[in-house]
Amino acid sequence: MFWVYDNLLRDSVAEDVHDRIKRIPLSYDYRSSTQKQSQPHWHTECGHTEDIILQNNFEYLLPIYEEAKIKFRTPLKLHRSYINAHTYGVEPYIHTDTSDFTFIYYPRLDWKSEWLGGTALWDKEKINIIKYCNYVGNRLLIFHSSNNHQAMPVSKFCYELRPVIVFKTMRDEELLLQRLKDSL
């Protein structure tokens, strides 16, 4: 299962995120896995809780998370938030995440479709792409974290950094139980 939401944020908020994401410090040589095929890419850790995101001066990411929770309508709690990025020549690999749901937000409003760089969701056997989500600015992709997925390569005609903002979330069982009790 996957969900795609376009125009997630109001224009002014999306523009603020776009502007800030171009100025954040990223570290290269981050490997998101110990697998041999894991290639280094640009990365910055934002925080494991909303309070830590604020402490780390990434407050402009919280409207993304809040809007995503409203759209998704499932009781969730934040497990981890970070920014990944890559350029032409970086070949991302197929993997799964260690959470319940993964939210990927595409912040670049000036991204051109011919630059590619979307996200592919693969079947269990890693043979067929079951969904390809184009990189479109102010778009949110949500999927079960156990789905095989992959950031897709960027065209050699693109000289820009392809950043995404990721929120890994867990089901909030306590809130879910409270909602069930309240509905009885």
JSON list of N, CA and C in Angstrom, two decimals, residues 19 27 33 54 84 95 117 140 154 174 179 184:
[
{"chain": "A", "resi": 19, "resn": "ASP", "atom": "N", "xyz": [13.54, 26.84, 0.23]},
{"chain": "A", "resi": 19, "resn": "ASP", "atom": "CA", "xyz": [14.68, 27.75, 0.41]},
{"chain": "A", "resi": 19, "resn": "ASP", "atom": "C", "xyz": [15.65, 27.23, 1.48]},
{"chain": "A", "resi": 27, "resn": "SER", "atom": "N", "xyz": [26.32, 16.04, 5.21]},
{"chain": "A", "resi": 27, "resn": "SER", "atom": "CA", "xyz": [27.59, 15.32, 5.25]},
{"chain": "A", "resi": 27, "resn": "SER", "atom": "C", "xyz": [27.57, 14.23, 4.19]},
{"chain": "A", "resi": 33, "resn": "SER", "atom": "N", "xyz": [23.05, 1.69, 5.16]},
{"chain": "A", "resi": 33, "resn": "SER", "atom": "CA", "xyz": [23.02, 0.25, 5.39]},
{"chain": "A", "resi": 33, "resn": "SER", "atom": "C", "xyz": [24.45, -0.28, 5.40]},
{"chain": "A", "resi": 54, "resn": "LEU", "atom": "N", "xyz": [13.14, 20.41, 16.96]},
{"chain": "A", "resi": 54, "resn": "LEU", "atom": "CA", "xyz": [13.17, 21.83, 17.32]},
{"chain": "A", "resi": 54, "resn": "LEU", "atom": "C", "xyz": [14.54, 22.23, 17.86]},
{"chain": "A", "resi": 84, "resn": "ASN", "atom": "N", "xyz": [18.01, 13.01, 3.26]},
{"chain": "A", "resi": 84, "resn": "ASN", "atom": "CA", "xyz": [18.94, 12.31, 2.38]},
{"chain": "A", "resi": 84, "resn": "ASN", "atom": "C", "xyz": [19.00, 13.06, 1.07]},
{"chain": "A", "resi": 95, "resn": "HIS", "atom": "N", "xyz": [15.82, -1.39, -0.58]},
{"chain": "A", "resi": 95, "resn": "HIS", "atom": "CA", "xyz": [15.89, -1.72, 0.84]},
{"chain": "A", "resi": 95, "resn": "HIS", "atom": "C", "xyz": [14.51, -1.58, 1.49]},
{"chain": "A", "resi": 117, "resn": "GLY", "atom": "N", "xyz": [14.80, 10.84, -10.54]},
{"chain": "A", "resi": 117, "resn": "GLY", "atom": "CA", "xyz": [15.06, 10.94, -9.10]},
{"chain": "A", "resi": 117, "resn": "GLY", "atom": "C", "xyz": [13.86, 10.69, -8.21]},
{"chain": "A", "resi": 140, "resn": "LEU", "atom": "N", "xyz": [4.12, 14.39, -1.07]},
{"chain": "A", "resi": 140, "resn": "LEU", "atom": "CA", "xyz": [4.40, 13.45, 0.02]},
{"chain": "A", "resi": 140, "resn": "LEU", "atom": "C", "xyz": [4.05, 12.04, -0.44]},
{"chain": "A", "resi": 154, "resn": "VAL", "atom": "N", "xyz": [19.40, 9.98, -10.51]},
{"chain": "A", "resi": 154, "resn": "VAL", "atom": "CA", "xyz": [19.17, 11.28, -11.13]},
{"chain": "A", "resi": 154, "resn": "VAL", "atom": "C", "xyz": [19.83, 11.28, -12.51]},
{"chain": "A", "resi": 174, "resn": "GLU", "atom": "N", "xyz": [-0.99, 3.30, 22.09]},
{"chain": "A", "resi": 174, "resn": "GLU", "atom": "CA", "xyz": [-1.71, 3.90, 23.22]},
{"chain": "A", "resi": 174, "resn": "GLU", "atom": "C", "xyz": [-2.81, 4.83, 22.72]},
{"chain": "A", "resi": 179, "resn": "ARG", "atom": "N", "xyz": [-8.56, 5.92, 21.41]},
{"chain": "A", "resi": 179, "resn": "ARG", "atom": "CA", "xyz": [-9.61, 6.24, 20.43]},
{"chain": "A", "resi": 179, "resn": "ARG", "atom": "C", "xyz": [-10.66, 5.16, 20.39]},
{"chain": "A", "resi": 184, "resn": "LEU", "atom": "N", "xyz": [-16.48, 3.66, 22.16]},
{"chain": "A", "resi": 184, "resn": "LEU", "atom": "CA", "xyz": [-17.43, 2.67, 22.71]},
{"chain": "A", "resi": 184, "resn": "LEU", "atom": "C", "xyz": [-18.50, 3.31, 23.57]}
]
